[in-house]
CSV table of C-alpha atoms and ligand atoms in Angstrom, one decimal:
chain,number,residue,atom,x,y,z
A,1,UNK,CA,42.7,-45.4,81.3
A,2,UNK,CA,44.3,-44.2,78.5
A,3,UNK,CA,47.4,-41.6,79.5
A,4,UNK,CA,45.2,-38.9,78.1
A,5,UNK,CA,43.1,-38.9,80.8
A,6,UNK,CA,45.1,-36.8,83.2
A,7,UNK,CA,45.1,-34.3,80.2
A,8,UNK,CA,41.3,-33.7,79.9
A,9,UNK,CA,40.6,-34.4,83.6
A,10,UNK,CA,43.1,-30.7,84.4
A,11,UNK,CA,39.6,-29.0,84.2
A,12,UNK,CA,36.8,-30.4,86.1
A,13,UNK,CA,34.4,-27.8,84.8
A,14,UNK,CA,34.3,-25.7,81.2
A,15,UNK,CA,33.0,-22.5,80.6
A,16,UNK,CA,33.0,-21.4,77.0
A,17,UNK,CA,31.4,-18.4,75.5
A,18,UNK,CA,30.6,-17.0,72.3
A,19,UNK,CA,30.8,-13.3,71.7
A,20,UNK,CA,27.3,-11.9,72.1
A,21,UNK,CA,26.4,-10.7,69.1
A,22,UNK,CA,24.6,-7.3,67.6
A,23,UNK,CA,21.0,-8.2,66.8
A,24,UNK,CA,20.6,-5.8,64.2
A,25,UNK,CA,20.0,-8.3,61.3
A,26,UNK,CA,19.9,-12.1,61.6
A,27,UNK,CA,23.2,-13.9,61.8
A,28,UNK,CA,25.1,-15.1,59.1
A,29,UNK,CA,27.9,-17.8,58.0
A,30,UNK,CA,30.5,-15.2,59.9
A,31,UNK,CA,28.7,-15.7,63.4
A,32,UNK,CA,28.1,-19.8,62.6
A,33,UNK,CA,31.9,-19.9,62.1
A,34,UNK,CA,32.3,-18.0,65.6
A,35,UNK,CA,29.5,-20.4,67.5
A,36,UNK,CA,30.0,-23.7,65.8
A,37,UNK,CA,33.6,-24.0,67.1
A,38,UNK,CA,32.5,-22.8,70.5
A,39,UNK,CA,29.5,-25.7,70.4
A,40,UNK,CA,32.2,-28.2,69.2
A,41,UNK,CA,34.4,-27.1,72.0
A,42,UNK,CA,31.6,-27.6,74.2
A,43,UNK,CA,30.4,-30.7,72.9
A,44,UNK,CA,33.9,-32.2,72.8
A,45,UNK,CA,34.3,-31.4,76.8
A,46,UNK,CA,31.2,-32.7,77.7
A,47,UNK,CA,31.9,-36.0,76.0
A,48,UNK,CA,35.3,-35.9,78.1
A,49,UNK,CA,32.6,-35.9,81.0
A,50,UNK,CA,33.5,-32.7,82.2
A,51,UNK,CA,31.0,-30.3,83.5
A,52,UNK,CA,30.3,-27.9,80.6
A,53,UNK,CA,28.2,-24.1,81.0
A,54,UNK,CA,28.1,-22.6,77.1
A,55,UNK,CA,27.0,-19.1,76.9
A,56,UNK,CA,26.1,-17.1,74.1
A,57,UNK,CA,23.3,-14.6,73.5
A,58,UNK,CA,22.5,-11.0,72.2
A,59,UNK,CA,24.5,-7.6,72.8
A,60,UNK,CA,21.0,-5.6,72.4
A,61,UNK,CA,21.8,-2.0,73.8
A,62,UNK,CA,23.3,1.1,72.0
A,63,UNK,CA,22.9,3.6,69.3
A,64,UNK,CA,23.2,1.0,66.1
A,65,UNK,CA,19.9,-1.1,67.6
A,66,UNK,CA,18.1,2.4,68.5
A,67,UNK,CA,18.9,3.7,65.4
A,68,UNK,CA,17.7,0.2,63.7
A,69,UNK,CA,14.4,0.1,65.6
A,70,UNK,CA,13.5,3.5,64.5
A,71,UNK,CA,14.1,3.2,60.9
A,72,UNK,CA,11.6,-0.1,61.5
A,73,UNK,CA,9.3,2.2,63.6
A,74,UNK,CA,9.4,-0.6,66.3
A,75,UNK,CA,10.5,0.1,70.1
A,76,UNK,CA,14.0,-1.1,70.5
A,77,UNK,CA,12.5,-3.6,73.3
A,78,UNK,CA,10.3,-5.3,70.7
A,79,UNK,CA,12.8,-5.3,67.9
A,80,UNK,CA,15.1,-7.0,70.5
A,81,UNK,CA,12.7,-9.4,71.8
A,82,UNK,CA,12.0,-10.4,67.8
A,83,UNK,CA,15.6,-11.0,67.0
A,84,UNK,CA,16.5,-12.8,70.5
A,85,UNK,CA,13.9,-15.3,69.0
A,86,UNK,CA,15.3,-15.0,65.2
A,87,UNK,CA,19.0,-15.9,66.8
A,88,UNK,CA,17.8,-18.8,68.9
A,89,UNK,CA,15.9,-20.5,65.6
A,90,UNK,CA,19.1,-20.0,63.8
A,91,UNK,CA,20.8,-21.6,66.6
A,92,UNK,CA,18.8,-24.6,66.7
A,93,UNK,CA,18.9,-24.9,62.9
A,94,UNK,CA,22.7,-25.6,63.5
A,95,UNK,CA,22.0,-27.9,66.4
A,96,UNK,CA,24.3,-25.2,69.2
A,97,UNK,CA,23.8,-26.9,72.3
A,98,UNK,CA,24.0,-23.7,74.5
A,99,UNK,CA,23.5,-23.5,78.4
A,100,UNK,CA,22.5,-20.0,78.3
A,101,UNK,CA,21.5,-17.4,76.1
A,102,UNK,CA,22.0,-13.9,77.6
A,103,UNK,CA,20.3,-10.7,76.5
A,104,UNK,CA,22.0,-7.8,77.7
A,105,UNK,CA,18.4,-6.2,78.4
A,106,UNK,CA,17.7,-9.0,81.0
A,107,UNK,CA,17.0,-7.6,84.4
A,108,UNK,CA,20.0,-9.8,86.1
A,109,UNK,CA,22.6,-8.5,83.6
A,110,UNK,CA,21.3,-4.8,84.1
A,111,UNK,CA,21.8,-5.3,87.8
A,112,UNK,CA,25.2,-6.8,87.4
A,113,UNK,CA,26.4,-4.0,85.0
A,114,UNK,CA,25.3,-1.2,87.6
A,115,UNK,CA,26.7,-2.7,90.3
A,116,UNK,CA,29.8,-3.3,88.5
A,117,UNK,CA,30.0,0.2,87.6
A,118,UNK,CA,29.4,1.4,90.9
A,119,UNK,CA,32.0,-0.5,92.3
A,120,UNK,CA,34.9,0.5,89.9
A,121,UNK,CA,33.5,4.1,90.8
A,122,UNK,CA,33.8,3.9,94.6
A,123,UNK,CA,37.2,2.6,93.5
A,124,UNK,CA,38.1,5.8,92.4
A,125,UNK,CA,38.8,4.7,88.7
A,126,UNK,CA,35.7,6.3,87.2
A,127,UNK,CA,35.6,10.1,86.7
A,128,UNK,CA,33.9,12.7,84.6
A,129,UNK,CA,35.6,15.0,81.9
A,130,UNK,CA,34.9,16.6,78.6
A,131,UNK,CA,35.8,14.5,75.3
A,132,UNK,CA,36.0,15.5,72.2
A,133,UNK,CA,37.0,13.7,68.9
A,134,UNK,CA,35.9,11.6,66.0
A,135,UNK,CA,33.5,9.1,66.4
A,136,UNK,CA,32.4,5.9,64.2
A,137,UNK,CA,28.3,5.4,65.1
A,138,UNK,CA,28.9,1.7,63.7
A,139,UNK,CA,31.6,1.1,66.1
A,140,UNK,CA,30.3,3.1,68.5
A,141,UNK,CA,33.6,4.0,69.3
A,142,UNK,CA,36.3,7.2,69.3
A,143,UNK,CA,39.0,7.3,66.7
A,144,UNK,CA,42.6,9.0,67.8
A,145,UNK,CA,44.8,10.0,64.8
A,146,UNK,CA,46.7,6.9,63.5
A,147,UNK,CA,43.6,5.0,64.1
A,148,UNK,CA,41.6,5.8,61.4
A,149,UNK,CA,41.8,6.1,57.7
A,150,UNK,CA,41.7,9.1,55.4
A,151,UNK,CA,40.0,9.2,52.1
A,152,UNK,CA,40.1,12.6,50.0
A,153,UNK,CA,41.5,14.2,53.2
A,154,UNK,CA,39.0,13.3,55.5
A,155,UNK,CA,38.7,10.6,58.2
A,156,UNK,CA,36.9,7.5,57.6
A,157,UNK,CA,36.6,4.3,59.9
A,158,UNK,CA,38.8,2.0,58.6
A,159,UNK,CA,36.4,-1.1,59.3
A,160,UNK,CA,33.5,0.7,57.9
A,161,UNK,CA,34.9,2.8,55.3
A,162,UNK,CA,32.4,5.8,56.3
A,163,UNK,CA,33.0,9.1,57.6
A,164,UNK,CA,33.6,9.6,61.2
A,165,UNK,CA,31.6,12.5,62.9
A,166,UNK,CA,33.4,15.4,65.4
A,167,UNK,CA,31.8,14.9,68.6
A,168,UNK,CA,32.3,16.7,71.8
A,169,UNK,CA,30.6,15.7,75.2
A,170,UNK,CA,31.4,15.6,78.9
A,171,UNK,CA,31.4,11.9,79.8
A,172,UNK,CA,32.2,9.2,82.5
A,173,UNK,CA,36.0,7.6,82.1
A,174,UNK,CA,37.3,4.6,83.0
A,175,UNK,CA,40.9,4.5,84.0
A,176,UNK,CA,42.6,2.6,81.6
A,177,UNK,CA,46.1,4.0,81.8
A,178,UNK,CA,46.1,2.6,85.5
A,179,UNK,CA,46.5,-0.8,84.1
A,180,UNK,CA,49.6,-0.4,81.9
A,181,UNK,CA,51.7,-2.4,83.7
A,182,UNK,CA,49.3,-5.3,85.0
A,183,UNK,CA,48.3,-5.6,81.3
A,184,UNK,CA,52.1,-6.3,80.1
A,185,UNK,CA,52.6,-8.7,82.8
A,186,UNK,CA,49.5,-10.7,82.3
A,187,UNK,CA,49.8,-10.3,78.3
A,188,UNK,CA,53.3,-11.2,78.6
A,189,UNK,CA,53.7,-13.8,81.6
A,190,UNK,CA,50.5,-15.6,81.4
A,191,UNK,CA,49.5,-18.1,78.8
A,192,UNK,CA,46.0,-16.7,78.3
A,193,UNK,CA,45.6,-15.5,74.6
A,194,UNK,CA,45.4,-18.8,72.1
A,195,UNK,CA,47.2,-18.2,69.5
A,196,UNK,CA,50.0,-16.6,71.5
A,197,UNK,CA,51.2,-13.9,68.7
A,198,UNK,CA,47.5,-12.0,69.4
A,199,UNK,CA,49.0,-11.5,72.9
A,200,UNK,CA,52.2,-10.0,71.3
A,201,UNK,CA,50.4,-7.9,69.1
A,202,UNK,CA,48.4,-6.3,72.0
A,203,UNK,CA,51.3,-5.9,74.2
A,204,UNK,CA,53.3,-4.0,71.9
A,205,UNK,CA,50.5,-2.1,70.7
A,206,UNK,CA,50.2,-1.0,74.5
A,207,UNK,CA,54.3,-0.4,74.8
A,208,UNK,CA,54.3,2.0,71.6
A,209,UNK,CA,51.1,3.7,72.1
A,210,UNK,CA,50.1,3.8,75.4
A,211,UNK,CA,46.8,3.3,76.9
A,212,UNK,CA,44.5,6.4,76.9
A,213,UNK,CA,41.3,6.7,79.4
A,214,UNK,CA,38.2,4.9,77.9
A,215,UNK,CA,34.9,6.9,78.0
A,216,UNK,CA,32.6,4.5,79.2
A,217,UNK,CA,29.3,6.4,79.1
A,218,UNK,CA,27.1,8.5,76.7
A,219,UNK,CA,24.9,11.4,76.9
A,220,UNK,CA,21.0,10.2,77.1
A,221,UNK,CA,20.0,12.7,74.6
A,222,UNK,CA,22.0,11.1,72.2
A,223,UNK,CA,21.8,7.3,73.2
A,224,UNK,CA,19.0,7.0,75.6
A,225,UNK,CA,18.5,3.0,74.7
A,226,UNK,CA,21.0,1.6,77.6
A,227,UNK,CA,21.7,0.9,81.4
A,228,UNK,CA,21.7,4.4,82.6
A,229,UNK,CA,24.8,5.0,85.2
A,230,UNK,CA,23.7,4.4,88.3
A,231,UNK,CA,24.3,7.6,90.2
A,232,UNK,CA,23.5,9.6,86.9
A,233,UNK,CA,20.3,9.4,84.9
A,234,UNK,CA,21.5,12.0,82.0
A,235,UNK,CA,23.8,9.3,80.9
A,236,UNK,CA,24.0,5.6,79.9
A,237,UNK,CA,26.5,3.3,80.2
A,238,UNK,CA,28.7,2.5,76.8
A,239,UNK,CA,27.8,-0.3,75.4
A,240,UNK,CA,31.1,-2.3,75.5
A,241,UNK,CA,31.5,-1.7,78.9
A,242,UNK,CA,27.8,-3.0,79.5
A,243,UNK,CA,28.5,-6.1,76.9
A,244,UNK,CA,31.8,-7.3,78.3
A,245,UNK,CA,30.1,-7.8,81.7
A,246,UNK,CA,27.8,-10.5,79.9
A,247,UNK,CA,30.6,-13.0,80.6
A,248,UNK,CA,30.2,-12.6,84.6
A,249,UNK,CA,26.7,-11.6,84.8
A,250,UNK,CA,25.3,-14.7,83.1
A,251,UNK,CA,26.9,-16.9,85.8
A,252,UNK,CA,25.6,-14.7,88.6
A,253,UNK,CA,27.8,-12.0,89.2
A,254,UNK,CA,25.5,-9.3,91.2
A,255,UNK,CA,23.5,-11.9,92.0
A,256,UNK,CA,23.8,-16.0,93.5
A,257,UNK,CA,27.4,-16.5,93.0
A,258,UNK,CA,27.2,-20.1,93.1
A,259,UNK,CA,27.7,-20.3,89.1
A,260,UNK,CA,30.2,-17.7,89.3
A,261,UNK,CA,32.3,-19.6,92.1
A,262,UNK,CA,32.0,-23.0,89.9
A,263,UNK,CA,33.0,-21.5,86.3
A,264,UNK,CA,34.8,-18.4,86.0
A,265,UNK,CA,37.9,-19.9,86.9
A,266,UNK,CA,37.7,-22.4,83.5
A,267,UNK,CA,36.3,-19.8,81.3
A,268,UNK,CA,37.2,-20.1,77.8
A,269,UNK,CA,36.4,-16.8,75.5
A,270,UNK,CA,36.0,-17.5,72.0
A,271,UNK,CA,36.5,-14.4,69.7
A,272,UNK,CA,37.0,-13.0,66.2
A,273,UNK,CA,40.2,-11.0,65.8
A,274,UNK,CA,38.1,-7.7,65.4
A,275,UNK,CA,37.7,-7.4,69.0
A,276,UNK,CA,40.8,-8.3,70.5
A,277,UNK,CA,41.7,-5.2,71.7
A,278,UNK,CA,38.3,-4.9,73.8
A,279,UNK,CA,38.8,-8.3,75.2
A,280,UNK,CA,42.4,-7.9,76.3
A,281,UNK,CA,43.1,-4.3,77.2
A,282,UNK,CA,39.7,-3.4,77.9
A,283,UNK,CA,38.3,-6.5,79.4
A,284,UNK,CA,40.9,-7.5,81.6
A,285,UNK,CA,41.6,-3.8,82.9
A,286,UNK,CA,37.9,-4.2,84.0
A,287,UNK,CA,38.1,-7.7,85.7
A,288,UNK,CA,41.2,-6.3,87.6
A,289,UNK,CA,39.2,-3.3,88.5
A,290,UNK,CA,36.8,-5.7,89.9
A,291,UNK,CA,39.1,-7.7,92.0
A,292,UNK,CA,38.2,-10.9,89.4
A,293,UNK,CA,41.2,-12.8,87.7
A,294,UNK,CA,41.4,-12.7,83.9
A,295,UNK,CA,40.1,-15.4,81.8
A,296,UNK,CA,41.4,-18.6,81.6
A,297,UNK,CA,41.8,-18.4,77.9
A,298,UNK,CA,40.9,-16.0,75.0
A,299,UNK,CA,40.8,-18.0,72.0
A,300,UNK,CA,41.2,-15.7,68.9
A,301,UNK,CA,40.1,-16.8,65.5
A,302,UNK,CA,40.9,-15.0,62.0
A,303,UNK,CA,38.1,-13.9,59.7
A,304,UNK,CA,36.2,-15.9,57.1
A,305,UNK,CA,36.6,-13.7,54.0
A,306,UNK,CA,34.9,-13.4,50.8
A,307,UNK,CA,37.2,-11.9,48.1
A,308,UNK,CA,39.7,-11.2,50.8
A,309,UNK,CA,37.0,-8.8,52.9
A,310,UNK,CA,35.6,-9.7,56.2
A,311,UNK,CA,32.1,-11.3,56.0
A,312,UNK,CA,30.1,-8.5,57.3
A,313,UNK,CA,26.4,-7.4,56.6
A,314,UNK,CA,27.7,-3.8,55.9
A,315,UNK,CA,30.3,-4.7,53.3
A,316,UNK,CA,27.4,-7.1,51.6
A,317,UNK,CA,29.4,-10.1,51.0
A,318,UNK,CA,27.5,-12.2,53.6
A,319,UNK,CA,27.0,-16.3,52.6
A,320,UNK,CA,23.2,-17.3,54.6
A,321,UNK,CA,23.0,-20.0,57.0
A,322,UNK,CA,20.1,-21.0,54.7
A,323,UNK,CA,22.1,-21.3,51.9
A,324,UNK,CA,24.3,-23.2,53.5
A,325,UNK,CA,21.8,-25.7,55.5
A,326,UNK,CA,20.2,-25.9,51.7
A,327,UNK,CA,23.6,-26.8,50.5
A,328,UNK,CA,24.3,-29.5,52.4
A,329,UNK,CA,21.4,-30.8,53.0
A,330,UNK,CA,22.1,-30.7,57.1
A,331,UNK,CA,23.1,-29.0,60.0
A,332,UNK,CA,26.1,-31.7,60.3
A,333,UNK,CA,27.3,-31.0,56.9
A,334,UNK,CA,27.6,-27.1,58.0
A,335,UNK,CA,29.2,-27.7,60.9
A,336,UNK,CA,31.7,-29.6,59.5
A,337,UNK,CA,33.0,-28.0,56.5
A,338,UNK,CA,33.1,-24.8,58.0
A,339,UNK,CA,35.3,-25.8,60.8
A,340,UNK,CA,37.8,-28.0,58.0
A,341,UNK,CA,38.5,-24.4,57.3
A,342,UNK,CA,38.7,-23.1,60.6
A,343,UNK,CA,41.7,-21.1,61.2
A,344,UNK,CA,43.0,-19.2,64.3
A,345,UNK,CA,45.9,-17.6,62.4
A,346,UNK,CA,45.1,-16.6,58.9
A,347,UNK,CA,41.8,-15.7,57.4
A,348,UNK,CA,39.9,-18.6,55.8
A,349,UNK,CA,38.8,-17.7,51.9
A,350,UNK,CA,34.8,-18.6,51.8
A,351,UNK,CA,34.9,-20.7,48.5
A,352,UNK,CA,32.1,-23.0,47.7
A,353,UNK,CA,34.1,-24.9,45.4
A,354,UNK,CA,36.8,-25.6,48.5
A,355,UNK,CA,33.6,-26.8,50.4
A,356,UNK,CA,31.8,-29.0,48.1
A,357,UNK,CA,34.8,-31.1,47.6
A,358,UNK,CA,35.5,-31.4,51.4
A,359,UNK,CA,31.6,-32.4,51.7
A,360,UNK,CA,31.9,-35.0,49.1
A,361,UNK,CA,35.1,-36.2,49.4
A,362,UNK,CA,35.2,-36.5,53.2
A,363,UNK,CA,31.8,-36.7,54.6
A,364,UNK,CA,30.1,-38.5,51.5
A,365,UNK,CA,33.0,-40.8,50.2
A,366,UNK,CA,34.8,-41.6,53.2
A,367,UNK,CA,32.6,-41.4,56.3
A,368,UNK,CA,29.5,-42.0,54.9
A,369,UNK,CA,30.6,-44.4,52.7
A,370,UNK,CA,32.1,-46.6,54.7
A,371,UNK,CA,29.1,-46.6,57.3
A,372,UNK,CA,26.9,-47.5,54.4
A,373,UNK,CA,29.6,-50.6,52.8
A,374,UNK,CA,29.7,-51.7,56.7
A,375,UNK,CA,26.1,-51.5,57.8
A,376,UNK,CA,24.8,-53.7,54.4
A,377,UNK,CA,27.8,-56.2,54.9
A,378,UNK,CA,26.8,-57.0,58.6
A,379,UNK,CA,23.2,-56.9,57.6
A,380,UNK,CA,23.6,-59.5,54.8
A,381,UNK,CA,26.4,-61.3,55.8
A,382,UNK,CA,26.0,-61.8,59.6
A,383,UNK,CA,22.3,-60.8,59.8
A,384,UNK,CA,23.4,-57.6,61.8
A,385,UNK,CA,25.2,-59.1,64.5
A,386,UNK,CA,28.8,-58.6,64.8
A,387,UNK,CA,30.5,-60.4,67.7
A,388,UNK,CA,33.7,-59.5,69.2
A,389,UNK,CA,36.8,-60.9,67.6
A,390,UNK,CA,40.3,-59.3,68.3
A,391,UNK,CA,42.0,-56.7,66.0
A,392,UNK,CA,45.2,-56.6,64.0
A,393,UNK,CA,47.6,-55.0,66.8
A,394,UNK,CA,49.3,-53.3,64.0
A,395,UNK,CA,46.0,-51.4,62.9
A,396,UNK,CA,45.1,-50.9,66.5
A,397,UNK,CA,48.4,-48.8,66.9
A,398,UNK,CA,47.3,-47.3,64.1
A,399,UNK,CA,44.0,-46.2,65.4
A,400,UNK,CA,45.3,-45.2,68.8
A,401,UNK,CA,48.1,-43.1,67.3
A,402,UNK,CA,45.4,-40.8,65.2
A,403,UNK,CA,43.3,-41.0,68.0
A,404,UNK,CA,45.8,-39.2,70.1
A,405,UNK,CA,46.8,-37.0,67.4
A,406,UNK,CA,43.0,-35.7,67.4
A,407,UNK,CA,43.0,-35.5,71.4
A,408,UNK,CA,45.9,-33.3,71.2
A,409,UNK,CA,44.5,-30.9,68.6
A,410,UNK,CA,40.8,-31.0,70.4
A,411,UNK,CA,43.2,-29.8,73.4
A,412,UNK,CA,44.8,-26.9,71.6
A,413,UNK,CA,41.5,-25.8,70.0
A,414,UNK,CA,42.8,-26.9,66.4
A,415,UNK,CA,39.8,-28.3,65.5
A,416,UNK,CA,40.2,-28.7,61.6
A,417,UNK,CA,43.3,-30.8,62.5
A,418,UNK,CA,41.5,-32.9,64.8
A,419,UNK,CA,38.6,-33.1,62.2
A,420,UNK,CA,41.1,-34.4,59.9
A,421,UNK,CA,42.2,-37.3,61.9
A,422,UNK,CA,38.8,-38.8,62.5
A,423,UNK,CA,38.8,-38.7,58.5
A,424,UNK,CA,41.8,-40.3,58.4
A,425,UNK,CA,40.7,-43.4,60.6
A,426,UNK,CA,37.1,-43.4,58.1
A,427,UNK,CA,39.6,-43.9,55.4
A,428,UNK,CA,41.9,-46.3,57.2
A,429,UNK,CA,38.6,-48.4,57.4
A,430,UNK,CA,37.8,-48.0,53.6
A,431,UNK,CA,41.3,-48.8,53.0
A,432,UNK,CA,40.7,-52.0,55.2
A,433,UNK,CA,37.7,-53.6,53.4
A,434,UNK,CA,39.3,-53.2,50.4
A,435,UNK,CA,42.3,-55.4,51.6
A,436,UNK,CA,40.2,-57.6,53.3
A,437,UNK,CA,37.4,-58.1,51.2
A,438,UNK,CA,35.0,-59.4,53.9
A,439,UNK,CA,32.5,-59.8,51.1
A,440,UNK,CA,34.3,-62.8,49.4
A,441,UNK,CA,34.2,-64.5,52.8
A,442,UNK,CA,31.7,-67.5,54.2
A,443,UNK,CA,32.3,-66.0,57.7
A,444,UNK,CA,33.9,-62.3,57.8
A,445,UNK,CA,33.2,-61.6,61.5
A,446,UNK,CA,36.6,-60.8,62.3
A,447,UNK,CA,36.8,-58.0,58.9
A,448,UNK,CA,33.4,-56.4,60.0
A,449,UNK,CA,33.9,-56.3,63.8
A,450,UNK,CA,37.3,-54.4,62.7
A,451,UNK,CA,35.5,-52.3,60.7
A,452,UNK,CA,32.7,-51.7,63.2
A,453,UNK,CA,35.4,-50.8,65.4
A,454,UNK,CA,36.7,-48.6,63.3
A,455,UNK,CA,33.0,-46.9,62.5
A,456,UNK,CA,32.6,-46.5,66.3
A,457,UNK,CA,35.8,-44.6,66.8
A,458,UNK,CA,35.5,-42.3,64.3
A,459,UNK,CA,31.8,-41.6,64.8
A,460,UNK,CA,33.1,-40.6,68.5
A,461,UNK,CA,35.8,-38.4,67.3
A,462,UNK,CA,33.4,-36.6,64.7
A,463,UNK,CA,30.3,-36.7,67.3
A,464,UNK,CA,31.1,-32.9,68.3
A,465,UNK,CA,31.1,-31.6,64.2
A,466,UNK,CA,28.2,-33.8,63.1
A,467,UNK,CA,26.3,-34.6,66.2
A,468,UNK,CA,23.1,-35.6,64.5
A,469,UNK,CA,25.0,-38.7,62.2
A,470,UNK,CA,26.7,-39.5,65.4
A,471,UNK,CA,23.4,-40.3,66.7
A,472,UNK,CA,21.9,-42.1,63.7
A,473,UNK,CA,24.9,-44.3,63.3
A,474,UNK,CA,25.1,-45.5,67.0
A,475,UNK,CA,21.4,-46.1,66.8
A,476,UNK,CA,21.6,-48.1,63.7
A,477,UNK,CA,24.7,-50.5,64.6
A,478,UNK,CA,23.9,-50.5,68.3
A,479,UNK,CA,27.0,-48.9,70.4
A,480,UNK,CA,27.2,-45.8,72.4
A,481,UNK,CA,29.1,-43.0,71.6
A,482,UNK,CA,31.5,-42.8,74.5
A,483,UNK,CA,34.3,-40.6,76.2
A,484,UNK,CA,37.0,-40.4,73.2
A,485,UNK,CA,39.9,-40.0,76.0
A,486,UNK,CA,38.8,-43.5,77.6
A,487,UNK,CA,38.4,-45.2,74.2
A,488,UNK,CA,39.8,-48.2,73.9
A,489,UNK,CA,39.4,-51.5,71.4
A,490,UNK,CA,37.2,-54.5,71.6
A,491,UNK,CA,34.9,-53.6,74.3
A,492,UNK,CA,31.8,-53.4,72.6
A,493,UNK,CA,31.0,-57.5,72.8
A,494,UNK,CA,28.5,-57.5,70.2
A,495,UNK,CA,27.1,-55.0,67.5
A,496,UNK,CA,23.5,-55.1,66.3
A,497,UNK,CA,23.1,-53.8,63.2
A,498,UNK,CA,19.4,-52.9,62.3
A,499,UNK,CA,19.8,-50.2,59.4
A,500,UNK,CA,22.6,-49.3,57.1
A,501,UNK,CA,22.3,-45.5,56.6
A,502,UNK,CA,22.6,-43.1,54.3
A,503,UNK,CA,24.6,-40.1,56.0
A,504,UNK,CA,25.4,-37.8,53.4
A,505,UNK,CA,24.0,-37.5,49.7
A,506,UNK,CA,26.8,-36.1,47.5
A,507,UNK,CA,26.4,-33.0,45.9
A,508,UNK,CA,27.0,-32.0,42.4
A,509,UNK,CA,30.0,-29.9,42.7
A,510,UNK,CA,29.8,-26.0,41.9
A,511,UNK,CA,31.7,-24.5,38.9
A,512,UNK,CA,32.7,-21.2,40.7
A,513,UNK,CA,32.4,-19.9,44.7
B,601,LIG,ZN1,33.4,1.9,62.3
């Protein structure tokens, strides 16, 4: 085993989650950005031999869904049933291989939420009191002074650019303020939030502004589409409280705990930075109140933007998944280009010109071209039988160092860098062919075996990004996509090439975004 065996073996299970999505409209590329990222990490871990549980799903309760369904003349239940199928079909179209699709209307989930609510109530951390304030219907949250913006002297939601509504009601509060010391300790001393800058952002917000108790119920006459407060049927539980608990209800909290015991300690939440506060201050406190450890990792990414604004339906700047699939011809193409611009710290501007050039120069001209060239040569020169030969040690070292950099990048969730390492290897393969000119030789066994090994390595590294291509290349050339951390050269005795697939057709480059 290589020296990297240890790094991956730290976890023998890997639980990865996406946020659960509001199904008020079909998913767009912004959702795909998050979900493909989680899928790439899940596939990588599976390749490493780790037991993976990959969770995604829909957040189906709350006023927004209730209103959307009403507008369509449907019941929220019928509407969310339909939308669950819509989301699943989009995830299929992008080859998202989740293990469980949770819906917050699932009976198990509702039971778990009630149980958690009761548990926290009995600990004295939930109380009833009056609340008044400014509320955003879209966010389904109250805004305090300093949190909202003013437009022509009126308070507006900073995210939705819509006026806030004044609201007054009796509600149930969660004693978030009790958790200040705990949160500051966890955020500062435990290495949970990735990248770390987000952890500092939250801890300084807590330090500077303090923590206010959080309203976690809504009167049923305003919001009836939700989980009832277990001991007070005049209220339903606030959607965020309901939604966050999906991460534990999905693995059996409130029921059979065997999956929970197996997976909770390795949970990796993937989120966009807009929901950072709820996933740190609120979620870590709820977990603490439930006597559950905070997540192992919270991986935060920046936004995919168009013209500088976060891609969102309300802003009206979304790119559809269909458009991307149509343009790049396969889920592999879409997945790859999205992950090449993936960034945790900085927003990535969505630009078709840039994506087209990544697609053409990397997938079509570099990796696809290498596979096609070598496949054709192997068939023509060696009738598809490529026997083991020794590989130039200098080249082997170079390949290994790229592989090491790839593993390091993947283990720190830097998928863009990992993809670049895989592509560098394919580029080395093309260069090697240009230099060694196997087509001029009567027996190019050594050159073609070397090239096949380069293809096997780059295909293995690309497999989490481009699973379909990995399958067709490994089938056409007769090898298995194995565990990248156990990779070593010259183990394949004979490649049996039966086809030289064309993986990615070049597309004509667009003039504008
Ligand atoms: Zn809002």
